[in-house]
Amino acid sequence: RDSSCDSVDLSILIPVFNEVDNLLPLYKSLTRVLDSLNESSEILMVDDGSTDGSVEILRELETSDKRVRVIEFVRNFGQTAAMAAGFEKALGKVLIPLDSDLQNDPEEIPRILRELRKGYDVVSCWRKPRRDSFLRTILSRVANWIISQATGLKLHDYGCTLKAMRREVAESLRLYGEMHRFIPAIASWYGINIVEIKVDHRARTSGTSKYGLSRTYRVILDLLTVKFMLAPSR
């Protein structure tokens, strides 16, 4: 890592895949929040092979705002790969992943940071109430229960991208497949302090969800891997 990382307090990590209509509203909302904080910050946007013009918008933002850095994948590798690349390149003492679809509210960031600074290593977020379809919400509840039972870490919402973690936590993670959703469970294996808080969840207004049945299968396979990883410490 660059030695200049000590001068950056916050890294906002945003995986992007075909969210052309949401990027500018997200940027405006996010920068308004960051400007209100007494923290140095960067916005690290990882384009995961977008084909809808998202990359052009990201490059324009990078040119106009020195806080913005863009990582561009040549094709779609998935959200976990995008987050892993962001963790690798982030310069901040605190890392905050955030979805690019506007369903995560940047206005929650100050409250999440206050919680982290009570002495926690990870603040995991619980979208309450969920603003998704009935079927997706029910499937999510079932998945969260299964993951909690399998890993031993009882959380209400493993699927929320929005969270905050200290850089040391991110440096210990090795992510692949769909394992980004297991970050709290993997981190707990190292004995770190985790807290879960409720956050606002907004309905999607533009673009389409990237969640499908095939992704569910990959989550199940990765859960088996995580279960194997955690088994010796349980």
GROMACS .gro file of C-alpha atoms in nm:
model
  234
    1ARG     CA    1   0.000   0.000   0.000
    2ASP     CA    2   0.100   0.358  -0.058
    3SER     CA    3   0.246   0.529   0.247
    4SER     CA    4   0.008   0.818   0.184
    5CYS     CA    5  -0.274   0.600   0.323
    6ASP     CA    6  -0.214   0.746   0.667
    7SER     CA    7  -0.355   1.077   0.543
    8VAL     CA    8  -0.689   0.926   0.433
    9ASP     CA    9  -0.951   0.860   0.698
   10LEU     CA   10  -1.231   0.703   0.491
   11SER     CA   11  -1.244   0.490   0.179
   12ILE     CA   12  -1.590   0.454   0.026
   13LEU     CA   13  -1.590   0.141  -0.194
   14ILE     CA   14  -1.859   0.116  -0.462
   15PRO     CA   15  -1.893  -0.186  -0.692
   16VAL     CA   16  -2.064  -0.079  -1.016
   17PHE     CA   17  -2.232  -0.292  -1.279
   18ASN     CA   18  -2.470  -0.130  -1.529
   19GLU     CA   19  -2.603   0.148  -1.303
   20VAL     CA   20  -2.571   0.438  -1.546
   21ASP     CA   21  -2.885   0.620  -1.423
   22ASN     CA   22  -2.793   0.593  -1.056
   23LEU     CA   23  -2.430   0.703  -1.054
   24LEU     CA   24  -2.469   1.082  -1.061
   25PRO     CA   25  -2.746   1.090  -0.796
   26LEU     CA   26  -2.537   0.857  -0.581
   27TYR     CA   27  -2.226   1.072  -0.625
   28LYS     CA   28  -2.414   1.391  -0.532
   29SER     CA   29  -2.570   1.233  -0.224
   30LEU     CA   30  -2.244   1.074  -0.114
   31THR     CA   31  -2.029   1.384  -0.159
   32ARG     CA   32  -2.282   1.593   0.033
   33VAL     CA   33  -2.239   1.356   0.327
   34LEU     CA   34  -1.860   1.342   0.298
   35ASP     CA   35  -1.836   1.721   0.279
   36SER     CA   36  -2.021   1.741   0.611
   37LEU     CA   37  -1.767   1.521   0.787
   38ASN     CA   38  -1.440   1.633   0.937
   39GLU     CA   39  -1.264   1.342   0.767
   40SER     CA   40  -1.038   1.308   0.467
   41SER     CA   41  -1.189   1.065   0.219
   42GLU     CA   42  -1.169   0.890  -0.114
   43ILE     CA   43  -1.436   0.734  -0.333
   44LEU     CA   44  -1.314   0.415  -0.497
   45MET     CA   45  -1.549   0.300  -0.774
   46VAL     CA   46  -1.492  -0.047  -0.920
   47ASP     CA   47  -1.662  -0.098  -1.255
   48ASP     CA   48  -1.739  -0.466  -1.296
   49GLY     CA   49  -1.759  -0.483  -1.674
   50SER     CA   50  -2.048  -0.242  -1.730
   51THR     CA   51  -2.182  -0.214  -2.085
   52ASP     CA   52  -2.437   0.068  -2.041
   53GLY     CA   53  -2.218   0.378  -2.029
   54SER     CA   54  -2.141   0.361  -1.656
   55VAL     CA   55  -1.766   0.368  -1.720
   56GLU     CA   56  -1.785   0.698  -1.907
   57ILE     CA   57  -1.964   0.861  -1.615
   58LEU     CA   58  -1.713   0.717  -1.368
   59ARG     CA   59  -1.422   0.854  -1.570
   60GLU     CA   60  -1.582   1.198  -1.583
   61LEU     CA   61  -1.622   1.194  -1.205
   62GLU     CA   62  -1.260   1.084  -1.164
   63THR     CA   63  -1.147   1.375  -1.381
   64SER     CA   64  -1.357   1.634  -1.198
   65ASP     CA   65  -1.305   1.518  -0.838
   66LYS     CA   66  -0.963   1.418  -0.706
   67ARG     CA   67  -1.128   1.206  -0.436
   68VAL     CA   68  -1.265   0.968  -0.698
   69ARG     CA   69  -1.057   0.675  -0.821
   70VAL     CA   70  -1.184   0.423  -1.076
   71ILE     CA   71  -1.087   0.059  -1.120
   72GLU     CA   72  -1.216  -0.087  -1.446
   73PHE     CA   73  -1.261  -0.461  -1.507
   74VAL     CA   74  -1.248  -0.582  -1.868
   75ARG     CA   75  -1.553  -0.805  -1.805
   76ASN     CA   76  -1.802  -0.890  -1.532
   77PHE     CA   77  -1.637  -1.082  -1.249
   78GLY     CA   78  -1.905  -1.033  -0.981
   79GLN     CA   79  -1.953  -0.819  -0.673
   80THR     CA   80  -1.710  -1.012  -0.454
   81ALA     CA   81  -1.423  -0.961  -0.702
   82ALA     CA   82  -1.508  -0.591  -0.725
   83MET     CA   83  -1.507  -0.553  -0.348
   84ALA     CA   84  -1.182  -0.748  -0.315
   85ALA     CA   85  -1.017  -0.515  -0.568
   86GLY     CA   86  -1.148  -0.217  -0.373
   87PHE     CA   87  -1.013  -0.352  -0.045
   88GLU     CA   88  -0.674  -0.407  -0.209
   89LYS     CA   89  -0.646  -0.052  -0.345
   90ALA     CA   90  -0.817   0.140  -0.063
   91LEU     CA   91  -0.605   0.394   0.123
   92GLY     CA   92  -0.833   0.469   0.418
   93LYS     CA   93  -0.813   0.378   0.785
   94VAL     CA   94  -1.184   0.290   0.768
   95LEU     CA   95  -1.345   0.117   0.469
   96ILE     CA   96  -1.714   0.156   0.387
   97PRO     CA   97  -1.859  -0.057   0.104
   98LEU     CA   98  -2.174   0.086  -0.053
   99ASP     CA   99  -2.407  -0.038  -0.328
  100SER     CA  100  -2.435   0.171  -0.645
  101ASP     CA  101  -2.811   0.120  -0.691
  102LEU     CA  102  -2.917   0.396  -0.445
  103GLN     CA  103  -3.086   0.146  -0.214
  104ASN     CA  104  -2.816   0.205   0.049
  105ASP     CA  105  -2.852   0.557   0.190
  106PRO     CA  106  -2.522   0.751   0.220
  107GLU     CA  107  -2.688   0.959   0.493
  108GLU     CA  108  -2.636   0.660   0.724
  109ILE     CA  109  -2.256   0.689   0.704
  110PRO     CA  110  -2.207   0.936   0.994
  111ARG     CA  111  -2.413   0.718   1.228
  112ILE     CA  112  -2.226   0.406   1.122
  113LEU     CA  113  -1.894   0.581   1.190
  114ARG     CA  114  -2.010   0.689   1.536
  115GLU     CA  115  -2.094   0.328   1.613
  116LEU     CA  116  -1.758   0.202   1.486
  117ARG     CA  117  -1.576   0.448   1.708
  118LYS     CA  118  -1.739   0.308   2.018
  119GLY     CA  119  -1.474   0.039   1.992
  120TYR     CA  120  -1.604  -0.199   1.727
  121ASP     CA  121  -1.401  -0.337   1.438
  122VAL     CA  122  -1.698  -0.396   1.206
  123VAL     CA  123  -2.040  -0.233   1.193
  124SER     CA  124  -2.274  -0.460   0.996
  125CYS     CA  125  -2.600  -0.310   0.870
  126TRP     CA  126  -2.953  -0.449   0.880
  127ARG     CA  127  -3.188  -0.310   0.614
  128LYS     CA  128  -3.506  -0.241   0.806
  129PRO     CA  129  -3.761  -0.237   0.658
  130ARG     CA  130  -3.661  -0.401   0.331
  131ARG     CA  131  -3.777  -0.224   0.014
  132ASP     CA  132  -3.754  -0.525  -0.214
  133SER     CA  133  -4.008  -0.768  -0.358
  134PHE     CA  134  -4.192  -0.999  -0.119
  135LEU     CA  135  -4.023  -1.308  -0.264
  136ARG     CA  136  -3.674  -1.162  -0.244
  137THR     CA  137  -3.734  -1.047   0.113
  138ILE     CA  138  -3.857  -1.390   0.224
  139LEU     CA  139  -3.567  -1.569   0.053
  140SER     CA  140  -3.328  -1.326   0.220
  141ARG     CA  141  -3.471  -1.400   0.564
  142VAL     CA  142  -3.433  -1.772   0.508
  143ALA     CA  143  -3.077  -1.727   0.384
  144ASN     CA  144  -2.984  -1.509   0.680
  145TRP     CA  145  -3.117  -1.771   0.921
  146ILE     CA  146  -2.924  -2.049   0.749
  147ILE     CA  147  -2.601  -1.849   0.741
  148SER     CA  148  -2.638  -1.752   1.108
  149GLN     CA  149  -2.692  -2.114   1.206
  150ALA     CA  150  -2.404  -2.238   0.992
  151THR     CA  151  -2.146  -1.980   1.097
  152GLY     CA  152  -2.246  -1.925   1.459
  153LEU     CA  153  -2.266  -1.548   1.412
  154LYS     CA  154  -2.628  -1.439   1.452
  155LEU     CA  155  -2.705  -1.147   1.221
  156HIS     CA  156  -3.035  -1.034   1.073
  157ASP     CA  157  -2.890  -0.926   0.737
  158TYR     CA  158  -2.586  -1.082   0.575
  159GLY     CA  159  -2.674  -0.939   0.234
  160CYS     CA  160  -2.638  -0.568   0.306
  161THR     CA  161  -2.334  -0.426   0.128
  162LEU     CA  162  -2.329  -0.117   0.347
  163LYS     CA  163  -2.104  -0.163   0.647
  164ALA     CA  164  -1.791  -0.015   0.801
  165MET     CA  165  -1.469  -0.190   0.897
  166ARG     CA  166  -1.123  -0.098   1.009
  167ARG     CA  167  -0.854  -0.140   0.746
  168GLU     CA  168  -0.689  -0.417   0.945
  169VAL     CA  169  -1.004  -0.627   0.908
  170ALA     CA  170  -1.017  -0.580   0.532
  171GLU     CA  171  -0.650  -0.674   0.502
  172SER     CA  172  -0.720  -1.010   0.667
  173LEU     CA  173  -0.997  -1.106   0.420
  174ARG     CA  174  -0.952  -1.338   0.122
  175LEU     CA  175  -1.265  -1.317  -0.089
  176TYR     CA  176  -1.389  -1.506  -0.394
  177GLY     CA  177  -1.715  -1.644  -0.534
  178GLU     CA  178  -2.005  -1.481  -0.345
  179MET     CA  179  -1.812  -1.452  -0.017
  180HIS     CA  180  -1.854  -1.076   0.025
  181ARG     CA  181  -2.177  -1.146   0.215
  182PHE     CA  182  -1.984  -1.356   0.468
  183ILE     CA  183  -1.742  -1.078   0.564
  184PRO     CA  184  -1.880  -1.045   0.921
  185ALA     CA  185  -1.864  -1.422   0.979
  186ILE     CA  186  -1.510  -1.449   0.840
  187ALA     CA  187  -1.401  -1.147   1.041
  188SER     CA  188  -1.552  -1.296   1.358
  189TRP     CA  189  -1.322  -1.594   1.311
  190TYR     CA  190  -1.034  -1.358   1.391
  191GLY     CA  191  -1.197  -1.250   1.717
  192ILE     CA  192  -1.294  -0.897   1.615
  193ASN     CA  193  -1.579  -0.697   1.768
  194ILE     CA  194  -1.893  -0.674   1.553
  195VAL     CA  195  -2.216  -0.483   1.604
  196GLU     CA  196  -2.526  -0.483   1.383
  197ILE     CA  197  -2.742  -0.172   1.347
  198LYS     CA  198  -3.063  -0.097   1.156
  199VAL     CA  199  -3.029   0.131   0.855
  200ASP     CA  200  -3.266   0.287   0.605
  201HIS     CA  201  -3.330   0.089   0.287
  202ARG     CA  202  -3.467   0.256  -0.022
  203ALA     CA  203  -3.661   0.109  -0.312
  204ARG     CA  204  -3.478   0.079  -0.643
  205THR     CA  205  -3.599   0.348  -0.884
  206SER     CA  206  -3.368   0.289  -1.183
  207GLY     CA  207  -3.188  -0.008  -1.332
  208THR     CA  208  -3.247  -0.375  -1.258
  209SER     CA  209  -3.147  -0.609  -0.978
  210LYS     CA  210  -2.845  -0.830  -1.046
  211TYR     CA  211  -2.966  -1.103  -0.810
  212GLY     CA  212  -3.078  -1.432  -0.968
  213LEU     CA  213  -3.129  -1.798  -0.887
  214SER     CA  214  -2.783  -1.897  -1.014
  215ARG     CA  215  -2.634  -1.657  -0.762
  216THR     CA  216  -2.825  -1.836  -0.485
  217TYR     CA  217  -2.650  -2.161  -0.577
  218ARG     CA  218  -2.310  -1.993  -0.557
  219VAL     CA  219  -2.395  -1.847  -0.216
  220ILE     CA  220  -2.479  -2.197  -0.087
  221LEU     CA  221  -2.151  -2.338  -0.218
  222ASP     CA  222  -1.954  -2.056  -0.060
  223LEU     CA  223  -2.142  -2.103   0.268
  224LEU     CA  224  -2.008  -2.460   0.276
  225THR     CA  225  -1.657  -2.321   0.224
  226VAL     CA  226  -1.700  -2.065   0.502
  227LYS     CA  227  -1.842  -2.333   0.731
  228PHE     CA  228  -1.532  -2.543   0.668
  229MET     CA  229  -1.308  -2.243   0.740
  230LEU     CA  230  -1.481  -2.163   1.067
  231ALA     CA  231  -1.522  -2.520   1.192
  232PRO     CA  232  -1.185  -2.549   1.375
  233SER     CA  233  -1.259  -2.243   1.589
  234ARG     CA  234  -1.610  -2.349   1.693
   0.00000   0.00000   0.00000
